Structure formats: C-alpha cells, structure tokens
CSV table of C-alpha atoms in Angstrom, one decimal:
chain,number,residue,atom,x,y,z
A,1,MET,CA,-12.6,-31.5,10.6
A,2,GLN,CA,-10.0,-34.3,10.6
A,3,LYS,CA,-6.9,-33.7,8.7
A,4,ASN,CA,-7.5,-36.2,5.9
A,5,GLU,CA,-11.1,-34.8,5.4
A,6,TRP,CA,-9.6,-31.3,5.4
A,7,ALA,CA,-7.0,-32.3,2.9
A,8,ALA,CA,-9.6,-33.6,0.5
A,9,TRP,CA,-11.6,-30.4,0.9
A,10,PHE,CA,-8.5,-28.3,0.3
A,11,VAL,CA,-7.7,-30.1,-2.9
A,12,GLU,CA,-11.2,-29.6,-4.2
A,13,ALA,CA,-11.4,-26.0,-3.1
A,14,THR,CA,-8.1,-25.2,-4.8
A,15,ASN,CA,-8.8,-27.1,-8.0
A,16,SER,CA,-12.3,-25.5,-8.4
A,17,ASP,CA,-11.2,-22.0,-7.6
A,18,PRO,CA,-11.7,-19.6,-10.6
A,19,VAL,CA,-8.9,-17.2,-9.4
A,20,ILE,CA,-6.3,-19.9,-9.2
A,21,ALA,CA,-7.5,-21.4,-12.5
A,22,SER,CA,-7.1,-18.1,-14.2
A,23,HIS,CA,-3.7,-17.1,-12.7
A,24,GLY,CA,-2.1,-20.3,-11.6
A,25,GLY,CA,-0.8,-21.9,-14.8
A,26,ASN,CA,2.8,-21.7,-13.6
A,27,PHE,CA,1.9,-22.2,-9.9
A,28,THR,CA,4.3,-25.1,-9.1
A,29,CYS,CA,5.8,-25.5,-5.7
A,30,LYS,CA,5.7,-27.3,-2.4
A,31,TYR,CA,4.9,-25.6,0.9
A,32,MET,CA,4.3,-26.6,4.5
A,33,LEU,CA,1.4,-25.4,6.6
A,34,ASP,CA,2.7,-25.9,10.2
A,35,MET,CA,-0.4,-25.5,12.5
A,36,GLY,CA,1.1,-26.7,15.7
A,37,SER,CA,-0.3,-30.2,16.3
A,38,VAL,CA,-0.9,-30.7,12.5
A,39,SER,CA,1.5,-30.1,9.7
A,40,VAL,CA,0.8,-30.7,6.0
A,41,ILE,CA,2.8,-30.2,2.8
A,42,VAL,CA,0.9,-28.9,-0.1
A,43,GLU,CA,2.2,-29.9,-3.5
A,44,MET,CA,1.1,-27.6,-6.4
A,45,VAL,CA,1.7,-28.5,-10.0
A,46,ASN,CA,0.7,-26.1,-12.7
A,47,GLY,CA,-2.0,-24.5,-10.6
A,48,ARG,CA,-3.5,-27.8,-9.4
A,49,ALA,CA,-3.3,-29.3,-5.9
A,50,HIS,CA,-1.4,-32.4,-6.9
A,51,ARG,CA,-1.0,-33.9,-3.4
A,52,ILE,CA,-1.4,-33.0,0.2
A,53,ASN,CA,1.0,-34.9,2.5
A,54,THR,CA,-0.8,-35.0,5.8
A,55,ASP,CA,1.9,-36.9,7.6
A,56,PRO,CA,5.2,-35.4,6.5
A,57,GLY,CA,8.4,-37.0,7.7
A,58,PRO,CA,11.6,-35.3,8.5
A,59,MET,CA,13.1,-36.0,5.0
A,60,ASP,CA,10.0,-34.7,3.1
A,61,GLY,CA,11.2,-31.5,1.4
A,62,TYR,CA,9.3,-28.3,0.6
A,63,ASP,CA,10.1,-24.8,-0.7
A,64,PHE,CA,8.8,-22.7,2.1
A,65,ALA,CA,6.7,-22.9,5.2
A,66,PHE,CA,4.2,-21.0,7.2
A,67,ARG,CA,4.4,-21.8,10.9
A,68,ALA,CA,2.1,-20.6,13.6
A,69,CYS,CA,0.2,-22.0,16.6
A,70,ALA,CA,-3.3,-23.5,16.2
A,71,ALA,CA,-5.0,-20.4,17.6
A,72,THR,CA,-3.4,-18.1,15.0
A,73,TRP,CA,-4.5,-20.4,12.2
A,74,ARG,CA,-8.0,-20.6,13.6
A,75,ASP,CA,-8.2,-16.9,13.8
A,76,MET,CA,-6.9,-16.5,10.2
A,77,SER,CA,-9.6,-19.0,9.0
A,78,CYS,CA,-12.6,-17.1,10.4
A,79,ALA,CA,-15.1,-16.0,7.8
A,80,VAL,CA,-14.0,-12.4,8.5
A,81,PRO,CA,-10.7,-12.4,10.3
A,82,GLU,CA,-9.9,-9.8,13.0
A,83,PRO,CA,-7.3,-7.1,12.2
A,84,GLY,CA,-3.9,-8.7,12.1
A,85,CYS,CA,-5.2,-12.1,11.0
A,86,GLN,CA,-6.1,-11.3,7.5
A,87,GLY,CA,-3.1,-13.0,6.0
A,88,VAL,CA,0.3,-14.6,6.6
A,89,PHE,CA,2.2,-11.3,6.4
A,90,ALA,CA,-0.3,-9.5,8.7
A,91,ALA,CA,-0.1,-12.4,11.1
A,92,SER,CA,3.7,-12.4,10.9
A,93,ALA,CA,3.6,-8.7,12.1
A,94,THR,CA,1.0,-9.2,14.8
A,95,ARG,CA,1.0,-12.8,15.8
A,96,ASP,CA,3.4,-15.7,15.9
A,97,MET,CA,3.4,-16.5,12.2
A,98,LYS,CA,6.8,-17.4,10.8
A,99,ILE,CA,7.6,-17.4,7.1
A,100,GLU,CA,10.6,-19.6,6.3
A,101,GLY,CA,12.4,-21.2,3.4
A,102,ASP,CA,13.0,-20.2,-0.2
A,103,ILE,CA,11.4,-16.7,-0.2
A,104,PRO,CA,11.8,-16.1,-3.9
A,105,VAL,CA,9.7,-19.2,-4.6
A,106,LEU,CA,7.0,-17.9,-2.2
A,107,MET,CA,7.1,-14.4,-3.8
A,108,ARG,CA,6.7,-15.6,-7.4
A,109,ASN,CA,3.7,-17.6,-6.3
A,110,LEU,CA,2.4,-15.2,-3.7
A,111,GLY,CA,-0.9,-14.3,-5.3
A,112,ASN,CA,-2.0,-17.9,-5.6
A,113,VAL,CA,-0.7,-18.9,-2.2
A,114,THR,CA,-2.5,-15.9,-0.6
A,115,ARG,CA,-5.6,-17.1,-2.4
A,116,GLN,CA,-5.3,-20.6,-1.0
A,117,VAL,CA,-4.8,-19.2,2.6
A,118,GLU,CA,-8.0,-17.2,2.1
A,119,LEU,CA,-9.8,-20.3,1.0
A,120,LEU,CA,-9.3,-21.5,4.6
A,121,ARG,CA,-12.1,-19.0,5.6
A,122,ASN,CA,-14.6,-21.3,3.9
A,123,ALA,CA,-13.9,-24.5,5.9
A,124,GLY,CA,-11.4,-23.7,8.6
A,125,VAL,CA,-8.2,-25.6,9.6
A,126,PRO,CA,-7.8,-29.1,11.0
A,127,VAL,CA,-6.6,-27.9,14.4
B,1,MET,CA,-23.9,6.5,-24.2
B,2,ALA,CA,-20.5,8.0,-23.5
B,3,ARG,CA,-19.9,9.4,-20.1
B,4,HIS,CA,-16.9,11.7,-19.5
B,5,SER,CA,-15.2,12.1,-16.2
B,6,GLN,CA,-14.9,15.6,-14.9
B,7,ALA,CA,-11.3,14.9,-14.0
B,8,VAL,CA,-8.9,16.2,-16.6
B,9,GLY,CA,-5.3,15.0,-17.2
B,10,ARG,CA,-2.5,17.3,-18.2
B,11,TYR,CA,1.3,17.4,-18.2
B,12,VAL,CA,3.5,20.1,-16.7
B,13,THR,CA,7.2,20.3,-17.1
B,14,ILE,CA,9.3,21.2,-14.0
B,15,ASP,CA,12.9,21.2,-13.0
B,16,VAL,CA,14.0,19.6,-9.7
B,17,ASP,CA,17.7,19.8,-8.9
B,18,GLY,CA,18.5,19.8,-12.7
B,19,PHE,CA,16.2,16.9,-13.4
B,20,GLU,CA,13.5,17.8,-15.9
B,21,TYR,CA,10.3,16.0,-15.3
B,22,GLU,CA,7.2,16.0,-17.4
B,23,VAL,CA,4.6,15.4,-14.7
B,24,PHE,CA,1.2,14.0,-15.4
B,25,TYR,CA,-1.6,15.0,-13.1
B,26,LEU,CA,-5.4,14.6,-12.9
B,27,ARG,CA,-7.3,17.5,-11.6
B,28,ASN,CA,-10.9,18.3,-10.7
B,29,GLY,CA,-12.8,20.7,-8.5
B,30,SER,CA,-12.4,24.3,-7.3
B,31,GLY,CA,-11.5,26.0,-4.0
B,32,GLN,CA,-8.8,25.0,-1.6
B,33,PRO,CA,-6.0,23.1,-3.5
B,34,LEU,CA,-5.7,19.5,-2.3
B,35,VAL,CA,-2.5,17.7,-3.6
B,36,CYS,CA,-2.5,13.9,-3.4
B,37,GLN,CA,0.5,11.6,-3.5
B,38,HIS,CA,0.0,7.9,-4.3
B,39,ALA,CA,1.6,4.9,-2.6
B,40,ALA,CA,5.0,3.4,-3.7
B,41,GLY,CA,5.1,1.7,-7.0
B,42,CYS,CA,1.6,3.0,-7.8
B,43,HIS,CA,0.1,6.0,-9.6
B,44,ASN,CA,-2.6,8.6,-9.4
B,45,HIS,CA,-5.5,6.3,-10.2
B,46,GLN,CA,-5.5,5.5,-6.5
B,47,TRP,CA,-7.4,8.8,-6.1
B,48,ARG,CA,-9.8,8.4,-9.0
B,49,ASP,CA,-12.9,8.0,-6.8
B,50,MET,CA,-12.0,11.0,-4.8
B,51,LEU,CA,-11.4,13.0,-7.9
B,52,GLU,CA,-15.0,12.4,-8.9
B,53,ASP,CA,-16.6,12.9,-5.5
B,54,GLU,CA,-18.7,16.1,-5.7
B,55,ASP,CA,-18.8,16.5,-2.0
B,56,ILE,CA,-15.0,16.9,-2.2
B,57,THR,CA,-14.6,18.7,-5.5
B,58,ARG,CA,-17.2,21.3,-4.6
B,59,HIS,CA,-14.8,22.7,-2.0
B,60,TYR,CA,-11.4,21.4,-3.1
B,61,ASP,CA,-9.3,21.7,-6.2
B,62,VAL,CA,-8.0,18.1,-6.2
B,63,ILE,CA,-4.7,17.5,-7.9
B,64,ALA,CA,-3.4,13.9,-8.0
B,65,TYR,CA,-0.1,13.6,-9.8
B,66,ASP,CA,2.0,10.7,-10.9
B,67,LEU,CA,5.4,10.9,-9.2
B,68,PRO,CA,8.2,10.6,-11.9
B,69,TRP,CA,9.0,7.0,-12.7
B,70,HIS,CA,5.4,6.2,-12.0
B,71,GLY,CA,2.3,6.0,-14.2
B,72,LYS,CA,2.4,8.5,-17.0
B,73,SER,CA,5.2,10.6,-15.5
B,74,ASP,CA,8.4,9.3,-17.1
B,75,PRO,CA,11.9,9.3,-15.7
B,76,PRO,CA,13.7,12.7,-16.2
B,77,VAL,CA,13.7,13.6,-19.9
B,78,ASN,CA,17.2,15.3,-19.7
B,79,GLN,CA,19.0,12.4,-18.0
B,80,GLU,CA,20.5,9.1,-19.1
B,81,TRP,CA,18.5,7.6,-16.3
B,82,TRP,CA,19.0,4.1,-17.5
B,83,GLU,CA,22.6,4.3,-16.5
B,84,LYS,CA,21.8,5.1,-12.8
B,85,GLU,CA,19.9,3.4,-10.1
B,86,TYR,CA,16.7,5.1,-9.1
B,87,CYS,CA,16.8,5.9,-5.4
B,88,LEU,CA,14.3,8.4,-4.2
B,89,THR,CA,15.6,10.7,-1.4
B,90,ALA,CA,13.5,12.6,1.1
B,91,ASP,CA,15.1,15.9,0.0
B,92,HIS,CA,14.4,15.3,-3.7
B,93,PHE,CA,10.9,14.0,-3.0
B,94,MET,CA,10.1,17.2,-1.0
B,95,LYS,CA,11.6,19.5,-3.6
B,96,PHE,CA,9.6,17.8,-6.3
B,97,VAL,CA,6.3,18.6,-4.5
B,98,LEU,CA,7.3,22.1,-3.8
B,99,ARG,CA,8.3,22.7,-7.5
B,100,LEU,CA,5.1,21.1,-8.7
B,101,CYS,CA,3.0,23.4,-6.4
B,102,ASP,CA,5.0,26.4,-7.7
B,103,ALA,CA,4.4,25.4,-11.3
B,104,LEU,CA,0.6,25.0,-10.7
B,105,ASN,CA,0.5,28.3,-8.7
B,106,LEU,CA,-0.9,26.6,-5.7
B,107,GLU,CA,-1.1,28.7,-2.6
B,108,ARG,CA,-0.8,26.7,0.6
B,109,PRO,CA,-2.4,23.5,-0.6
B,110,VAL,CA,-3.5,20.7,1.7
B,111,PHE,CA,-1.2,17.8,1.1
B,112,MET,CA,-2.5,14.3,1.5
B,113,GLY,CA,-0.5,11.1,0.9
B,114,ALA,CA,-0.8,7.4,1.5
B,115,SER,CA,1.8,4.9,2.7
B,116,PHE,CA,5.2,6.4,1.5
B,117,GLY,CA,3.1,9.4,0.5
B,118,GLY,CA,2.0,9.6,4.1
B,119,ASN,CA,5.6,9.5,5.2
B,120,LEU,CA,6.3,12.4,2.8
B,121,ALA,CA,3.4,14.4,4.3
B,122,LEU,CA,5.2,14.1,7.7
B,123,GLN,CA,8.5,15.3,6.1
B,124,LEU,CA,6.7,18.3,4.5
B,125,ALA,CA,5.1,19.2,7.8
B,126,ARG,CA,8.4,19.0,9.6
B,127,TYR,CA,10.5,20.9,7.1
B,128,HIS,CA,8.1,23.0,4.9
B,129,SER,CA,5.1,23.7,7.1
B,130,GLU,CA,4.9,27.3,5.9
B,131,ARG,CA,4.0,26.0,2.4
B,132,PHE,CA,1.0,23.9,3.3
B,133,ARG,CA,-2.3,24.7,4.9
B,134,ALA,CA,-2.4,21.2,6.4
B,135,VAL,CA,-1.1,17.7,5.8
B,136,VAL,CA,-3.1,14.5,6.0
B,137,PRO,CA,-0.8,11.5,6.2
B,138,ILE,CA,-2.5,8.1,5.7
B,139,GLY,CA,-0.8,5.0,6.9
B,140,ALA,CA,2.3,7.0,7.7
B,141,LEU,CA,5.2,6.3,10.1
B,142,ASP,CA,8.1,8.3,11.4
B,143,TYR,CA,10.4,5.5,10.5
B,144,SER,CA,9.6,2.4,8.4
B,145,PRO,CA,12.7,0.2,8.0
B,146,GLY,CA,13.0,-3.2,6.4
B,147,PHE,CA,11.4,-2.7,3.0
B,148,PHE,CA,14.5,-1.7,1.0
B,149,GLN,CA,15.3,-5.2,-0.1
B,150,ASN,CA,17.1,-6.8,-3.1
B,151,ILE,CA,14.2,-9.2,-3.5
B,152,TRP,CA,12.2,-6.5,-5.2
B,153,ARG,CA,14.7,-6.8,-8.1
B,154,ASP,CA,15.3,-10.6,-7.8
B,155,PRO,CA,14.1,-12.2,-11.1
B,156,ARG,CA,13.4,-15.4,-9.2
B,157,ALA,CA,10.8,-13.6,-7.2
B,158,ASN,CA,8.9,-12.1,-10.1
B,159,PRO,CA,8.6,-8.7,-8.5
B,160,ALA,CA,5.8,-7.5,-10.8
B,161,HIS,CA,3.7,-10.2,-9.2
B,162,ALA,CA,5.2,-10.2,-5.7
B,163,ILE,CA,5.0,-6.5,-4.9
B,164,PRO,CA,1.3,-6.0,-5.6
B,165,ASN,CA,0.4,-9.2,-3.9
B,166,LEU,CA,2.3,-8.2,-0.8
B,167,LEU,CA,-0.2,-5.4,-0.5
B,168,TRP,CA,-3.1,-7.7,-0.3
B,169,ASP,CA,-2.7,-8.5,3.4
B,170,SER,CA,-2.5,-4.7,4.2
B,171,MET,CA,-6.1,-4.2,3.1
B,172,ALA,CA,-9.3,-5.1,5.0
B,173,PRO,CA,-11.1,-8.3,4.1
B,174,GLN,CA,-14.4,-6.4,4.2
B,175,SER,CA,-13.3,-4.1,1.3
B,176,PRO,CA,-14.8,-5.0,-2.0
B,177,GLU,CA,-12.7,-7.6,-3.9
B,178,ARG,CA,-13.0,-5.6,-7.1
B,179,ASP,CA,-11.4,-2.6,-5.5
B,180,ARG,CA,-8.7,-4.6,-3.8
B,181,ARG,CA,-7.9,-6.2,-7.1
B,182,LEU,CA,-7.7,-2.8,-8.7
B,183,ALA,CA,-5.2,-1.8,-6.0
B,184,LEU,CA,-3.0,-4.8,-7.0
B,185,HIS,CA,-3.5,-3.8,-10.7
B,186,HIS,CA,-2.2,-0.3,-10.0
B,187,ALA,CA,0.8,-1.6,-8.0
B,188,SER,CA,1.7,-4.2,-10.6
B,189,GLN,CA,2.5,-1.4,-13.1
B,190,GLY,CA,5.2,0.2,-10.9
B,191,ALA,CA,7.3,-2.7,-9.8
B,192,GLU,CA,10.5,-1.3,-11.5
B,193,ALA,CA,10.2,1.9,-9.4
B,194,PHE,CA,9.2,0.2,-6.1
B,195,HIS,CA,12.8,-0.6,-5.1
B,196,GLY,CA,13.9,3.0,-5.5
B,197,ASP,CA,10.8,4.2,-3.7
B,198,MET,CA,11.7,2.0,-0.8
B,199,TYR,CA,15.0,3.8,-0.5
B,200,PHE,CA,13.0,6.8,0.7
B,201,TYR,CA,10.5,4.7,2.7
B,202,SER,CA,12.9,2.6,4.6
B,203,VAL,CA,16.3,4.3,4.5
B,204,ASP,CA,16.2,8.0,4.0
B,205,HIS,CA,12.9,8.7,5.8
B,206,ASP,CA,13.7,8.9,9.5
B,207,LEU,CA,11.8,11.4,11.6
B,208,ARG,CA,12.4,9.7,14.9
B,209,GLY,CA,12.8,12.5,17.5
B,210,GLU,CA,11.6,15.1,15.0
B,211,LEU,CA,7.8,15.0,15.2
B,212,GLY,CA,7.8,17.2,18.3
B,213,LYS,CA,9.3,20.0,16.2
B,214,ILE,CA,6.4,20.0,13.8
B,215,ASP,CA,4.4,23.3,14.1
B,216,ALA,CA,0.9,21.8,13.9
B,217,ARG,CA,-0.5,25.2,14.7
B,218,ALA,CA,0.9,26.6,11.5
B,219,CYS,CA,0.3,23.4,9.6
B,220,PRO,CA,-2.3,21.1,11.1
B,221,VAL,CA,-1.5,17.4,10.9
B,222,VAL,CA,-4.3,14.8,10.7
B,223,LEU,CA,-2.9,11.3,10.8
B,224,MET,CA,-5.2,8.5,9.5
B,225,SER,CA,-4.8,4.7,10.0
B,226,GLY,CA,-7.1,1.8,9.1
B,227,SER,CA,-7.8,-0.9,11.6
B,228,TYR,CA,-6.5,-3.6,9.2
B,229,ASP,CA,-3.3,-1.7,8.4
B,230,TYR,CA,-0.6,-4.0,9.9
B,231,ILE,CA,2.2,-1.9,8.3
B,232,ALA,CA,1.2,1.4,10.0
B,233,PRO,CA,-1.3,0.1,12.6
B,234,PRO,CA,-3.6,2.4,14.5
B,235,THR,CA,-1.7,2.0,17.8
B,236,ALA,CA,1.6,3.1,16.2
B,237,VAL,CA,0.0,6.0,14.3
B,238,GLU,CA,-1.8,7.2,17.3
B,239,ALA,CA,1.5,7.2,19.2
B,240,LEU,CA,3.0,9.4,16.5
B,241,ALA,CA,0.1,11.8,16.7
B,242,ARG,CA,0.7,12.2,20.4
B,243,GLN,CA,4.3,13.2,19.6
B,244,ILE,CA,3.1,16.1,17.4
B,245,PRO,CA,1.8,19.0,19.6
B,246,GLY,CA,-1.7,19.5,18.3
B,247,GLY,CA,-1.5,16.4,16.1
B,248,ILE,CA,-4.9,14.7,15.3
B,249,PHE,CA,-5.4,11.0,14.9
B,250,VAL,CA,-8.3,9.4,13.0
B,251,GLU,CA,-8.8,5.6,13.2
B,252,MET,CA,-10.7,4.1,10.3
B,253,ASP,CA,-12.6,1.0,11.1
B,254,GLU,CA,-12.6,-1.9,8.6
B,255,LEU,CA,-10.0,-0.2,6.3
B,256,GLY,CA,-6.4,-0.9,5.7
B,257,HIS,CA,-3.2,0.7,4.3
B,258,LEU,CA,-4.7,1.9,1.0
B,259,PRO,CA,-8.2,3.1,2.0
B,260,MET,CA,-8.8,5.5,-0.9
B,261,VAL,CA,-8.5,2.5,-3.3
B,262,GLU,CA,-9.8,-0.4,-1.4
B,263,ASN,CA,-13.1,1.0,-0.2
B,264,TYR,CA,-13.7,4.6,-1.1
B,265,PRO,CA,-17.3,4.9,0.1
B,266,LYS,CA,-16.2,3.9,3.6
B,267,PHE,CA,-13.0,6.0,3.4
B,268,ARG,CA,-14.8,9.2,2.3
B,269,ARG,CA,-16.7,9.3,5.6
B,270,TYR,CA,-13.5,9.5,7.5
B,271,LEU,CA,-11.9,11.8,4.9
B,272,LEU,CA,-14.8,14.3,5.1
B,273,GLU,CA,-14.4,14.4,8.9
B,274,ALA,CA,-10.6,14.8,8.5
B,275,LEU,CA,-11.1,17.7,6.1
B,276,LYS,CA,-13.5,19.3,8.6
B,277,VAL,CA,-10.8,19.1,11.2
B,278,VAL,CA,-8.4,20.7,8.8
B,279,GLU,CA,-10.8,23.5,8.2
B,280,ARG,CA,-11.3,24.1,11.9
B,281,LYS,CA,-7.7,23.8,12.9
B,282,SER,CA,-6.4,25.9,10.1
B,283,ARG,CA,-8.9,28.7,10.9
B,284,VAL,CA,-7.7,28.5,14.5
B,285,GLY,CA,-4.1,28.5,13.4
B,286,ALA,CA,-4.6,31.5,11.1
B,287,GLY,CA,-6.4,33.4,13.9
C-alpha cells in the first residue's frame, strides 16, 4: 500500500473505531511513526484523526515518536504478531523500536495510541 | 436466577512490624493451602477464575488476598499513612505473607505469585523455604530494575490510565480481548499504590547471586513464563531456573505476563502440570 493510500485508510480506521470513539474524547496529540523509508505524523484532535502528514519536514513538530526499521513495523502489523512484536513497548524490549519525545503526553494517551498501533494489523504499514 | 460463587470473602486483622492491616481475602476449596499474590497495582480478582476452578479447589484450599493498599485491603489502620510515602520493601512484603499464613493457620502452603508476586515467591523461597511446601513464581525475575519511576506519579501522564495500558503489551494478542480488558480494569484501580510497589519490584528486590542458595529440595520452585511476556521472557526465566538447583521451568505458549487473567482456560493447562510437578517434587523432598 502506498503511503497516501495507507494514510487515508488509517484515518478511516481510526475514526470508525468503537474503542477510540468511546475512550478518546480527550485524545489530542501529534506523534510520528518513523518506519525507516517512510515517516508520517499523525495529528489527533479529540479522538479523531485530523490529519496525517505523509511528507513531514524538519520543522514539523510532534509530541512523541515511535522509530523502528521497516521489518519491525511489518512484523508488528501481522494479523497475529510473533512474541516481542505485539506492541511498541514489547518491540522496544526485543527489537529496534525507540520511543522518544514527551513521554507524559504519550502516557496519558497510551490506551488510544496502543489501539491505533493495533489497527495496523488490519492493513499493514506502507513500508 | 441468582448464582453464587463458591468463593467467600473475609477480612482478617494482622500486625506486621507494628502496622495493623485488615486484610481482605477470597477463599475456596479444601486440601493443600495455595496462597496467591496478585501483580503490582492490582488485586485478588486476578485469581477469580482459578478460585472457581473445581479441578483446582477439589485439591487445594485457594486463598487469594489483597495486599494492603490494594483492592479491599486498606492502608494500615493504626498509622497516619497519608503523611508517609508508600514504599514496599522485600522484608515487609515477606513478613506480611508469613503473618497472614500464621493468622489463617496455614501449614506449609504453596505460594504462587505473578509479576512482582513472582519476585516475592523467589524471595520467600530464598529466605523462608521452611515455611512453604513449594513456590510457583509466574513472570518472575531475580532483578527487575527500571520501573521505579516518577512518571507513575506525574499528573501530566495520567497514571491511572498509563499504568494499566502499559500492561497491554505484556499480554498475548491471542488472549480474549474481554479478559485483557479486565486485566487493565483491575490495574486501573491500584495506580496510587503502583509506584510504591515498584520500590520492591525494581529497587529492593535483588536476588542476583542468591538463587543458587535456594533449597529447592526443601521447597520446590516451579518458574512459569509466557511466550509473549517481554518483561520476564522465557529465555530469561529459564536461565533463572537453571541457577536454582532442582529448579523447574515451564514455558507457556501464547500467554503473557498475567496469564491467570488474560486467558485462564489456556493458563490452567500449564498450572495443573505445574501443580503436578509440585506434588511430585515435594513428595521426593519429604522422603
């Protein structure tokens, strides 16, 4: 899937997800998914995917980032991930996943961000 | 039609180092006492399915308590606890279990604990093996640094949300979502205690170089780890078992750090095997 096509899918998957709809009323933040050859910034506003920046520049800000190679992201987005690839914290312990930025912002949104990462199991990643 | 659980809840008051605790516990079954410690920041509902499993309660008197500061066990009733920081030490944690077992007249119970309860099981095996028939540490490590963090009290992080959701990754994706959500629900209720629990987990608990001194003949040790447990992964836990002369390791496929909550039907298969090992090893030890 190309990154623009993937971004459209990710917006739709997020905004139609019943878990985020029921828990994400205050889910407002910006975060980067750094997947090696492709990076995107996800902008969440009150539980809705407001914008996916598929071509972020060096001055485009965000609150926190998840950085890993394409292989790690692909393994995490399998329908049933192998042990160690079931989430960003698991991958940070077992693979090359790095979690960077404003950690309190991540933590207060952790349930919803975790849910979005799990949504990747439905359509994969653009790398 | 109303359906009552066979598990019954009671309170018992005990004194531990001058701290008076009114301890809540759930109990069901008969036979060999089996005492169960929940994970950090959680409570005894983590053992509810096991408490109602007739294949267990037919042979075991299962006692699952809430550690003080957790669930229905309040902070010490005779202390102005709100003026002090809660920091659980290994010594106090062990004494608490010993006093509780005394109060309930339990003779050489099997002790089972998960996560920080698993670490406690190793402490008990190391320092009080004569008091227990066996210990079953689940997701346990000899040393588990890094989790005593100020972020667990940082209001910007919303700890009551962050702490339970941090556990999500430690469970297997194959486990039923309903049960994994329940695990988060339990953990969301103990966020205030979690930081103090982590003092034991990541600071005061350090059995590096001590496991070889555990007398696993007197007190068999059956270590269990789920294949999706990235906190206490099977490779690390198996290495610990090798350090304990006579230590037994059980790897649980498609389970994680909190197997008794996240997928009890799958966990019970491994648990029944582990308890068979306990029976066999403790007979050998006694002989």
